[in-house]
Tab-separated table of C-alpha atoms and ligand atoms in Angstrom:
chain	number	residue	atom	x	y	z
A	228	MET	CA	199.145	116.490	176.517
A	229	PRO	CA	201.064	114.342	178.636
A	230	ASP	CA	204.394	111.944	177.889
A	231	TYR	CA	203.462	108.514	177.330
A	232	ASN	CA	205.172	107.448	180.060
A	233	GLN	CA	203.211	109.793	182.860
A	234	LEU	CA	199.954	109.295	181.151
A	235	TRP	CA	200.449	105.356	181.372
A	236	GLU	CA	201.878	105.475	185.311
A	237	GLN	CA	198.231	107.423	185.529
A	238	ILE	CA	196.043	104.793	183.937
A	239	ARG	CA	197.750	101.815	185.324
A	240	SER	CA	197.605	103.802	189.116
A	241	ALA	CA	194.257	104.334	188.505
A	242	PHE	CA	193.250	99.813	187.803
A	243	GLU	CA	195.972	99.193	190.640
A	244	ASN	CA	193.395	101.540	193.298
A	245	ASP	CA	190.416	100.523	191.133
A	246	SER	CA	188.326	98.619	193.582
A	247	SER	CA	186.398	96.095	191.709
A	248	MET	CA	189.893	94.990	189.811
A	249	SER	CA	191.616	91.909	192.207
A	250	LYS	CA	194.822	91.996	192.770
A	251	ALA	CA	195.485	88.609	191.041
A	252	SER	CA	193.740	90.502	188.010
A	253	TYR	CA	195.783	93.565	188.401
A	254	ASN	CA	198.703	92.044	188.541
A	255	ALA	CA	198.224	89.262	185.795
A	256	TRP	CA	197.097	91.820	183.453
A	257	VAL	CA	198.383	95.605	184.317
A	258	ALA	CA	201.452	94.935	186.218
A	259	VAL	CA	202.935	93.414	182.749
A	260	ALA	CA	201.674	95.914	180.236
A	261	SER	CA	204.406	98.787	179.962
A	262	PRO	CA	203.974	102.059	177.764
A	263	VAL	CA	205.090	101.861	174.065
A	264	SER	CA	204.434	105.285	172.167
A	265	LEU	CA	201.989	107.412	171.972
A	266	LYS	CA	200.827	109.138	168.597
A	267	ASN	CA	197.986	110.665	167.263
A	268	LYS	CA	195.970	109.884	170.148
A	269	ILE	CA	197.176	105.927	170.339
A	270	LEU	CA	198.330	105.183	172.944
A	271	THR	CA	200.919	102.157	171.952
A	272	ILE	CA	200.611	99.490	174.928
A	273	LYS	CA	203.324	95.660	174.355
A	274	VAL	CA	201.651	93.205	176.354
A	275	PRO	CA	203.166	89.718	176.760
A	276	SER	CA	201.259	87.506	174.856
A	277	SER	CA	198.194	87.170	172.311
A	278	LEU	CA	195.894	85.843	175.469
A	279	HIS	CA	196.367	89.376	177.860
A	280	LYS	CA	196.178	91.203	173.785
A	281	ASP	CA	192.746	90.016	173.548
A	282	TYR	CA	191.535	90.031	177.236
A	283	TRP	CA	192.796	93.733	177.194
A	284	GLU	CA	190.555	94.250	174.358
A	285	LYS	CA	187.408	92.237	175.323
A	286	HIS	CA	187.779	93.444	179.214
A	287	LEU	CA	189.761	96.330	179.656
A	288	ALA	CA	190.035	98.787	177.136
A	289	GLU	CA	186.516	100.489	177.533
A	290	LYS	CA	188.258	101.690	181.734
A	291	PHE	CA	191.024	102.384	180.614
A	292	ILE	CA	189.887	105.070	177.408
A	293	GLU	CA	187.447	106.290	180.839
A	294	TYR	CA	190.530	106.885	182.794
A	295	ALA	CA	192.916	108.203	179.661
A	296	TYR	CA	190.355	110.401	179.319
A	297	GLN	CA	189.896	111.857	183.081
A	298	PHE	CA	194.453	112.464	182.439
A	299	ALA	CA	194.304	113.713	179.608
A	300	ASP	CA	191.194	115.216	178.803
A	301	THR	CA	190.782	113.743	175.272
A	302	ASP	CA	190.091	110.614	174.297
A	303	ILE	CA	192.955	107.748	174.216
A	304	THR	CA	192.685	104.862	172.466
A	305	PRO	CA	194.612	102.020	173.443
A	306	ALA	CA	196.518	99.833	170.732
A	307	PHE	CA	198.385	96.444	171.798
A	308	VAL	CA	201.028	94.726	170.961
A	309	ILE	CA	202.897	91.307	171.594
A	310	LYS	CA	206.401	91.364	173.353
A	311	ASP	CA	207.953	88.096	172.508
A	312	PRO	CA	208.594	86.636	175.298
A	313	ASN	CA	210.873	83.397	174.691
A	314	ALA	CA	212.011	85.372	171.536
A	315	PRO	CA	215.994	84.367	171.869
A	316	ASP	CA	218.330	88.709	171.831
A	317	PRO	CA	219.858	88.479	168.812
A	318	ASP	CA	223.118	90.440	168.905
A	319	LYS	CA	222.928	93.909	167.702
A	320	ALA	CA	223.790	93.719	163.853
A	321	GLN	CA	222.042	90.268	162.877
A	322	GLN	CA	219.324	92.392	164.284
A	323	ALA	CA	220.317	95.594	162.442
A	324	ALA	CA	220.751	93.484	159.667
A	325	GLU	CA	216.905	91.546	160.375
A	326	LYS	CA	215.261	95.323	160.410
A	327	LYS	CA	216.772	96.424	157.303
A	328	GLU	CA	215.889	93.552	155.850
A	329	GLU	CA	212.124	94.153	157.056
A	330	ASP	CA	212.155	97.817	155.939
A	331	ASP	CA	212.535	97.251	152.310
A	332	THR	CA	211.285	94.532	151.162
A	333	GLN	CA	208.511	94.135	154.416
A	334	LEU	CA	209.271	90.391	154.492
A	335	ASN	CA	208.963	89.203	157.827
A	336	SER	CA	211.781	86.649	159.417
A	337	ARG	CA	209.951	83.839	160.340
A	338	TYR	CA	208.039	83.328	157.327
A	339	THR	CA	211.096	80.961	155.570
A	340	PHE	CA	210.937	77.261	154.344
A	341	ASP	CA	213.176	76.582	156.867
A	342	THR	CA	210.316	76.667	159.598
A	343	PHE	CA	207.814	75.640	157.165
A	344	VAL	CA	206.109	72.341	157.413
A	345	THR	CA	204.679	70.064	154.896
A	346	GLY	CA	202.089	68.288	154.822
A	347	SER	CA	198.986	67.022	151.691
A	348	GLY	CA	197.784	70.076	151.745
A	349	ASN	CA	200.518	72.054	151.264
A	350	GLN	CA	203.013	69.669	148.904
A	351	MET	CA	202.505	71.523	145.945
A	352	ALA	CA	202.309	74.889	146.899
A	353	HIS	CA	205.898	74.441	148.578
A	354	ALA	CA	207.243	73.182	145.539
A	355	ALA	CA	206.133	75.494	142.906
A	356	ALA	CA	207.829	78.216	145.813
A	357	LEU	CA	210.618	76.099	145.849
A	358	ALA	CA	210.998	75.661	141.668
A	359	VAL	CA	210.373	79.742	141.993
A	360	SER	CA	212.507	80.161	144.035
A	361	GLU	CA	216.104	78.730	141.853
A	362	ASP	CA	214.641	80.292	138.891
A	363	PRO	CA	212.572	82.432	139.121
A	364	GLY	CA	210.629	84.520	136.105
A	365	THR	CA	210.567	81.656	133.741
A	366	LEU	CA	209.452	78.919	134.826
A	367	TYR	CA	205.772	79.757	136.700
A	368	ASN	CA	205.597	83.292	136.179
A	369	PRO	CA	202.970	84.504	137.727
A	370	LEU	CA	202.737	81.614	140.727
A	371	PHE	CA	199.630	81.695	142.519
A	372	PHE	CA	198.703	80.313	145.358
A	373	TYR	CA	194.976	80.363	146.884
A	374	GLY	CA	192.597	78.595	149.390
A	375	GLY	CA	191.179	79.362	153.097
A	376	VAL	CA	192.645	81.951	155.418
A	377	GLY	CA	195.582	81.010	158.121
A	378	LEU	CA	196.841	78.507	155.493
A	379	GLY	CA	199.987	79.593	154.897
A	380	LYS	CA	200.261	81.607	151.571
A	381	THR	CA	201.535	84.240	152.909
A	382	HIS	CA	204.765	82.953	155.118
A	383	LEU	CA	205.112	79.796	151.603
A	384	MET	CA	205.474	84.008	149.628
A	385	HIS	CA	207.517	85.309	152.216
A	386	ALA	CA	209.647	82.299	152.308
A	387	ILE	CA	209.970	83.030	148.454
A	388	GLY	CA	211.733	86.312	148.637
A	389	HIS	CA	214.027	85.250	151.375
A	390	GLN	CA	215.222	82.483	149.690
A	391	ILE	CA	216.193	84.284	146.130
A	392	LEU	CA	217.484	87.542	148.544
A	393	LYS	CA	220.213	84.099	150.160
A	394	ASN	CA	220.727	83.115	146.241
A	395	ASN	CA	221.005	86.881	145.158
A	396	PRO	CA	221.273	89.082	147.973
A	397	ASP	CA	221.135	92.349	145.084
A	398	THR	CA	217.735	91.281	144.026
A	399	ARG	CA	215.390	93.775	144.684
A	400	VAL	CA	212.179	91.974	146.402
A	401	LYS	CA	209.067	93.940	147.561
A	402	TYR	CA	205.871	92.436	148.839
A	403	VAL	CA	202.317	94.203	149.714
A	404	THR	CA	199.024	93.589	150.328
A	405	SER	CA	196.813	94.670	147.125
A	406	GLU	CA	195.243	96.919	150.281
A	407	THR	CA	198.763	98.422	150.208
A	408	PHE	CA	199.193	98.745	146.582
A	409	THR	CA	195.710	100.204	146.056
A	410	ASN	CA	196.650	102.776	148.645
A	411	ASP	CA	200.131	103.729	146.998
A	412	PHE	CA	198.447	103.813	143.811
A	413	ILE	CA	195.727	106.311	145.390
A	414	ASN	CA	198.275	108.596	147.023
A	415	SER	CA	200.523	108.774	144.053
A	416	LEU	CA	196.683	110.346	142.455
A	417	GLN	CA	197.077	112.272	144.797
A	418	LYS	CA	199.648	113.995	145.168
A	419	ASN	CA	200.714	113.846	141.633
A	420	ARG	CA	203.222	111.176	142.213
A	421	GLN	CA	202.441	108.734	139.466
A	422	ASP	CA	206.827	108.136	138.394
A	423	GLU	CA	207.334	107.722	141.308
A	424	PHE	CA	204.468	104.558	141.941
A	425	HIS	CA	205.515	103.014	138.659
A	426	SER	CA	209.292	103.296	139.851
A	427	LYS	CA	208.478	102.182	143.156
A	428	TYR	CA	206.534	99.006	141.941
A	429	ARG	CA	208.202	98.707	138.309
A	430	ASN	CA	212.148	98.429	139.360
A	431	VAL	CA	211.987	95.603	140.938
A	432	ASP	CA	213.342	91.737	140.103
A	433	LEU	CA	210.690	89.714	142.689
A	434	LEU	CA	206.807	91.471	143.282
A	435	LEU	CA	204.993	89.660	145.918
A	436	VAL	CA	201.001	90.672	146.027
A	437	ASP	CA	198.697	89.263	149.127
A	438	ASP	CA	194.931	88.687	149.050
A	439	VAL	CA	194.452	89.717	145.349
A	440	GLN	CA	190.649	89.300	145.610
A	441	PHE	CA	190.389	92.709	147.136
A	442	PHE	CA	190.998	94.384	144.049
A	443	ALA	CA	187.282	93.209	143.457
A	444	ASP	CA	185.685	96.159	142.571
A	445	LYS	CA	188.627	98.632	142.250
A	446	GLU	CA	188.750	99.669	138.508
A	447	ALA	CA	190.794	102.038	138.067
A	448	THR	CA	192.991	100.306	140.697
A	449	GLN	CA	193.658	97.127	138.593
A	450	GLU	CA	193.955	99.175	135.807
A	451	GLU	CA	196.951	100.624	137.636
A	452	PHE	CA	197.587	96.737	138.045
A	453	PHE	CA	197.382	95.577	134.847
A	454	HIS	CA	200.035	97.902	133.375
A	455	THR	CA	202.310	97.010	136.500
A	456	PHE	CA	202.207	93.379	135.527
A	457	GLU	CA	202.693	93.693	131.838
A	458	ALA	CA	206.073	95.386	132.864
A	459	LEU	CA	207.582	92.849	135.111
A	460	TYR	CA	206.649	90.232	132.570
A	461	ASN	CA	208.050	91.125	130.381
A	462	ALA	CA	211.028	91.669	131.814
A	463	GLU	CA	210.654	88.311	132.829
A	464	LYS	CA	210.433	89.873	136.950
A	465	GLN	CA	209.211	87.503	138.853
A	466	ILE	CA	205.396	88.038	140.415
A	467	VAL	CA	204.127	86.035	142.544
A	468	LEU	CA	200.220	86.535	144.197
A	469	THR	CA	197.569	84.448	146.624
A	470	SER	CA	193.739	85.604	146.945
A	471	ASP	CA	191.437	83.539	148.894
A	472	ARG	CA	190.018	81.896	145.569
A	473	ILE	CA	191.342	81.316	142.346
A	474	PRO	CA	191.223	83.614	139.512
A	475	ASN	CA	188.016	83.600	137.862
A	476	GLU	CA	186.314	83.915	140.991
A	477	ILE	CA	187.411	86.897	142.514
A	478	PRO	CA	184.452	89.590	141.252
A	479	LYS	CA	184.724	91.851	139.192
A	480	LEU	CA	187.890	90.844	137.975
A	481	GLN	CA	189.213	92.247	134.458
A	482	GLU	CA	188.992	89.741	132.559
A	483	ARG	CA	192.778	90.142	131.001
A	484	LEU	CA	194.057	90.256	134.686
A	485	VAL	CA	192.337	86.724	134.959
A	486	SER	CA	193.964	85.216	131.851
A	487	ARG	CA	197.157	86.311	133.288
A	488	PHE	CA	196.580	85.298	136.267
A	489	LYS	CA	196.302	82.027	134.442
A	490	TRP	CA	199.059	82.132	132.888
A	491	GLY	CA	201.580	80.787	135.495
A	492	LEU	CA	200.695	78.520	137.563
A	493	SER	CA	198.009	78.111	140.340
A	494	VAL	CA	198.179	75.953	143.111
A	495	ASP	CA	195.722	75.630	146.340
A	496	ILE	CA	196.586	74.940	149.712
A	497	THR	CA	193.506	72.925	151.636
A	498	PRO	CA	193.962	72.877	155.443
A	499	PRO	CA	195.973	70.479	156.994
A	500	ASN	CA	195.503	67.171	158.576
A	501	LEU	CA	196.098	65.867	162.006
A	502	GLU	CA	199.645	65.206	160.960
A	503	THR	CA	200.712	67.676	159.252
A	504	ARG	CA	198.704	69.788	162.538
A	505	ILE	CA	200.750	67.737	164.860
A	506	ALA	CA	204.073	68.448	162.507
A	507	ILE	CA	203.410	71.844	163.060
A	508	LEU	CA	202.741	72.227	166.935
A	509	ARG	CA	205.925	70.133	167.451
A	510	GLU	CA	208.216	72.564	165.226
A	511	LYS	CA	206.515	75.962	166.839
A	512	ALA	CA	207.295	74.185	170.834
A	513	ILE	CA	210.696	73.448	169.435
A	514	ALA	CA	211.220	77.393	168.309
A	515	ASP	CA	209.742	78.364	170.950
A	516	ASN	CA	212.275	75.814	173.326
A	517	VAL	CA	209.287	74.349	175.335
A	518	ASP	CA	208.923	71.183	176.968
A	519	ILE	CA	205.891	69.304	175.685
A	520	PRO	CA	204.724	66.030	175.431
A	521	ASP	CA	203.442	64.777	172.096
A	522	GLU	CA	200.453	63.576	173.733
A	523	THR	CA	199.481	67.145	174.745
A	524	LEU	CA	200.959	68.380	170.914
A	525	THR	CA	198.206	65.771	169.480
A	526	PHE	CA	195.119	66.801	171.951
A	527	ILE	CA	196.079	70.008	170.941
A	528	ALA	CA	195.704	69.203	167.617
A	529	ASP	CA	192.350	67.229	167.401
A	530	GLN	CA	191.116	70.840	169.520
A	531	VAL	CA	191.676	73.020	166.608
A	532	ASP	CA	191.319	71.872	162.581
A	533	SER	CA	190.337	74.695	161.297
A	534	ASN	CA	193.489	76.799	160.227
A	535	ILE	CA	197.445	76.452	161.256
A	536	ARG	CA	196.632	80.741	162.897
A	537	GLU	CA	194.112	79.619	165.467
A	538	LEU	CA	196.437	76.885	166.140
A	539	GLU	CA	199.276	78.619	166.576
A	540	GLY	CA	196.939	80.410	169.037
A	541	ALA	CA	195.422	77.781	170.800
A	542	MET	CA	199.831	77.086	171.602
A	543	ALA	CA	200.022	80.724	171.979
A	544	ARG	CA	197.264	80.896	174.881
A	545	ILE	CA	198.427	77.576	176.427
A	546	GLN	CA	201.474	78.741	176.745
A	547	ALA	CA	200.661	82.177	178.754
A	548	TYR	CA	198.311	79.810	181.000
A	549	ALA	CA	201.244	77.814	182.470
A	550	THR	CA	203.216	80.489	182.595
A	551	LEU	CA	201.204	82.754	184.662
A	552	GLN	CA	199.956	79.319	186.292
A	553	ASN	CA	204.045	78.590	187.149
A	554	ALA	CA	202.995	75.052	185.726
A	555	THR	CA	204.510	72.969	183.029
A	556	ILE	CA	202.350	72.420	180.328
A	557	THR	CA	199.798	68.567	180.387
A	558	THR	CA	196.996	67.814	178.408
A	559	GLU	CA	195.281	69.039	181.228
A	560	LEU	CA	196.904	72.238	181.647
A	561	ALA	CA	195.859	72.552	177.872
A	562	GLY	CA	192.606	71.241	177.867
A	563	GLU	CA	192.249	73.540	180.620
A	564	ALA	CA	193.704	76.498	179.045
A	565	LEU	CA	191.294	76.081	176.174
A	566	ARG	CA	188.785	76.175	177.815
A	567	SER	CA	188.537	78.871	180.600
A	568	LEU	CA	190.236	80.879	178.261
A	569	SER	CA	188.364	81.398	174.954
A	570	PHE	CA	187.781	84.266	175.270
A	571	GLY	CA	186.941	84.210	170.935
A	572	SER	CA	183.589	84.674	169.695
A	573	ASN	CA	181.415	81.753	170.778
A	574	LEU	CA	180.639	80.955	167.231
A	575	ALA	CA	184.245	79.437	166.834
A	576	HIS	CA	183.382	75.933	167.719
A	577	VAL	CA	180.379	75.922	165.018
A	578	SER	CA	180.416	73.145	162.891
A	579	ILE	CA	179.031	72.930	159.468
A	580	ALA	CA	177.182	69.724	160.286
A	581	LEU	CA	175.473	72.614	163.439
A	582	ILE	CA	174.820	74.824	160.854
A	583	GLN	CA	172.607	72.425	158.864
A	584	SER	CA	171.084	70.818	161.402
A	585	LYS	CA	169.464	74.715	162.837
A	586	VAL	CA	169.018	75.970	159.639
A	587	ALA	CA	166.759	72.359	158.660
A	588	ASP	CA	164.953	72.878	161.919
A	589	TYR	CA	164.036	76.604	161.031
A	590	PHE	CA	162.868	76.833	157.321
A	591	HIS	CA	161.550	72.910	159.153
A	592	VAL	CA	163.441	70.680	156.218
A	593	THR	CA	165.896	68.103	156.487
A	594	VAL	CA	169.329	67.731	156.355
A	595	SER	CA	168.855	65.399	153.682
A	596	ASP	CA	167.162	68.173	151.183
A	597	LEU	CA	169.837	70.491	152.351
A	598	LYS	CA	172.629	68.468	150.814
A	599	GLY	CA	170.049	67.342	148.136
A	600	LYS	CA	169.611	68.891	144.706
A	601	LYS	CA	166.188	69.515	144.625
A	602	ARG	CA	165.470	72.951	143.043
A	603	VAL	CA	161.704	74.246	144.334
A	604	LYS	CA	162.286	77.615	146.509
A	605	SER	CA	161.430	76.312	149.841
A	606	ILE	CA	164.840	74.121	150.101
A	607	VAL	CA	166.982	76.151	147.534
A	608	THR	CA	167.343	79.161	149.558
A	609	PRO	CA	167.516	77.221	153.124
A	610	ARG	CA	169.986	75.505	151.849
A	611	GLN	CA	171.454	78.941	150.302
A	612	ILE	CA	171.502	80.085	153.432
A	613	ALA	CA	173.648	77.196	154.944
A	614	MET	CA	176.155	77.392	152.831
A	615	TYR	CA	176.351	81.399	153.704
A	616	LEU	CA	176.723	80.606	157.057
A	617	ALA	CA	179.474	77.844	156.876
A	618	ARG	CA	181.791	80.192	154.639
A	619	ASP	CA	180.498	83.036	157.603
A	620	LEU	CA	181.109	81.053	160.130
A	621	THR	CA	183.760	78.480	159.773
A	622	ASP	CA	186.788	78.324	158.810
A	623	ASN	CA	186.794	75.637	155.995
A	624	SER	CA	187.525	76.356	152.331
A	625	LEU	CA	185.040	76.168	149.727
A	626	PRO	CA	185.203	72.765	148.311
A	627	GLN	CA	185.119	71.262	151.658
A	628	ILE	CA	181.519	73.345	152.136
A	629	GLY	CA	180.597	71.624	148.694
A	630	THR	CA	181.388	68.016	150.088
A	631	GLU	CA	179.430	68.281	153.060
A	632	PHE	CA	176.227	69.330	151.171
A	633	GLY	CA	176.912	66.405	149.294
A	634	GLY	CA	179.614	66.615	146.859
A	635	LYS	CA	178.560	70.353	145.056
A	636	ASP	CA	180.991	72.190	143.053
A	637	HIS	CA	182.767	75.111	145.432
A	638	THR	CA	181.255	77.652	142.408
A	639	THR	CA	177.982	76.772	143.823
A	640	VAL	CA	178.781	77.665	147.035
A	641	ILE	CA	180.249	81.053	146.221
A	642	HIS	CA	176.917	81.752	144.189
A	643	ALA	CA	175.065	80.785	147.379
A	644	TYR	CA	177.365	83.650	149.363
A	645	GLU	CA	177.332	85.720	146.458
A	646	LYS	CA	173.536	85.709	146.554
A	647	VAL	CA	172.724	85.805	150.454
A	648	LYS	CA	175.539	87.714	151.314
A	649	ASP	CA	173.387	90.901	148.646
A	650	ASP	CA	170.258	90.038	149.635
A	651	LEU	CA	171.661	91.119	152.942
A	652	GLU	CA	171.544	94.573	151.934
A	653	ASN	CA	168.094	94.890	151.002
A	654	ASP	CA	166.083	91.897	152.614
A	655	GLU	CA	164.766	92.984	155.730
A	656	ASP	CA	163.255	88.753	156.650
A	657	LEU	CA	166.549	87.864	155.503
A	658	GLN	CA	168.677	89.718	157.934
A	659	ARG	CA	166.224	88.671	160.805
A	660	GLN	CA	166.440	85.216	160.006
A	661	ILE	CA	169.951	84.784	159.621
A	662	GLY	CA	170.175	86.776	163.142
A	663	ASP	CA	167.898	84.413	164.544
A	664	LEU	CA	170.291	81.550	163.327
A	665	LYS	CA	172.836	83.073	164.539
A	666	SER	CA	171.919	83.622	167.833
A	667	GLU	CA	170.819	79.746	167.419
A	668	LEU	CA	174.295	78.448	166.882
A	669	LYS	CA	175.913	80.892	169.725
A	670	ALA	CA	173.278	79.694	172.394
B	84	LIG	N1	203.110	74.449	156.945
B	84	LIG	C1	203.103	75.713	158.032
B	84	LIG	N2	204.255	75.616	158.977
B	84	LIG	C2	204.490	76.048	159.650
B	84	LIG	N3	203.715	77.215	159.618
B	84	LIG	C3	202.901	77.424	159.095
B	84	LIG	C4	202.082	76.662	157.927
B	84	LIG	N4	201.265	77.309	157.568
B	84	LIG	C5	201.124	78.608	158.220
B	84	LIG	N5	201.846	78.429	159.318
B	84	LIG	C6	202.176	79.648	159.621
B	84	LIG	O1	200.378	80.021	160.456
B	84	LIG	C7	199.950	81.375	159.996
B	84	LIG	C8	199.148	82.251	159.177
B	84	LIG	O2	199.634	81.745	158.344
B	84	LIG	P1	199.686	82.391	156.689
B	84	LIG	O3	199.655	84.645	157.417
B	84	LIG	O4	200.499	82.022	156.026
B	84	LIG	O5	198.157	82.001	156.008
B	84	LIG	P2	197.444	82.754	154.929
B	84	LIG	O6	197.308	81.717	154.220
B	84	LIG	O7	198.309	83.715	154.309
B	84	LIG	O8	196.292	83.612	155.502
B	84	LIG	P3	194.638	84.506	155.335
B	84	LIG	O9	194.318	83.542	153.786
B	84	LIG	O10	194.378	85.153	156.322
B	84	LIG	O11	196.146	85.649	154.029
B	84	LIG	C9	201.194	81.991	160.134
B	84	LIG	O12	201.750	82.365	161.117
B	84	LIG	C10	201.887	81.215	159.442
B	84	LIG	O13	203.376	81.325	160.521
């Protein structure tokens, strides 16, 4: 196996000599990439932006694998990491300190209260997070954040960790996703190291567990988490949890965990309104040190109303586009960038209204039927399918979907989603119908 620099050099030069790739394209995508490491047959490549990462994954990865096979004589998988071109170069001491913090606690140094923009959708969650940071372990324990994807649950959870560490640097903070907790637990069983596992999770002052909905169905992990929870709670250690839904709606979550999750405070985060989205973009422009007119920020915030991760993605794309074009950012350029650089799925722009109209046509019912209350099967099934698609293809929260379906409760939406998802396993007619509808929605 060649070393990673050598292998990359061969691949890079193959791209350079590839007649199907223009010089401009080579310069834009390949020349700006550099190798980082080669481990377990994964060649990690550093690229300047998420735009580059998307492009590599969608358009160049296949060729990369072909070339790599020619030179290394084995399958090599590419992995892309983004180097932040605007990141300030902190001095070494600070870098080392941040690194240590991230190593020990797994906290992302960007996710602090300072960088968190508040608006009506997250005000309560923000206030609760601040309160817990000032008085951990007693006030709201556990603190439970729930809400749709990319709305800042993880960010707030990390902010609590940073703040508590700032107030008391000796605090032992641990952040994990529920998946990491599960994997750690399984490993400890396999290696007969349960004591080590217990001391890792029970000797902390603040435990942050992200995305606990993934505990659904995992009985043994739930059992273990229950004991971790009890140990920490009884010792008045703060626990913060996040999930995409409220505890009662996490399928197959033990009743005693559901009730414990509700002991403290549960707060939801809902999607940001236009003003908050603009404020978030403005903060980001300041942090990245780029000059963007207010009118352009409003334009971007208007285009992306789903979630904050998407909003940040759009902004990164526009910045990368401006860099590639060597142009300043204007509304016109932002519009171009969002149009020509939308590599994402073409389902990204699907709205609930569009889904309702396509589903109504497909099943020969009306949109009012879908939004209404009639319980006949010929309407109930299309209604549930439309709710399923709304949950699957859009970033709207459950309550929002409920509202769009004539003011239904979000539990009705969850029920519809779960039912269609279960039926899809075996029902071929349903699989075909959903397939047809998705292709229509893509068109
Ligand atoms: N209010 C906010 N102000 C500034 N940035 C925000 C805010 N909310 C979210 N973000 C940013 O949006 C991105 C997504 O947020 P985060 O990862 O916290 O979402 P999440 O709710 O945990 O999503 P998931 O359910 O996918 O885990 C992050 O980069 C975060 O910093």
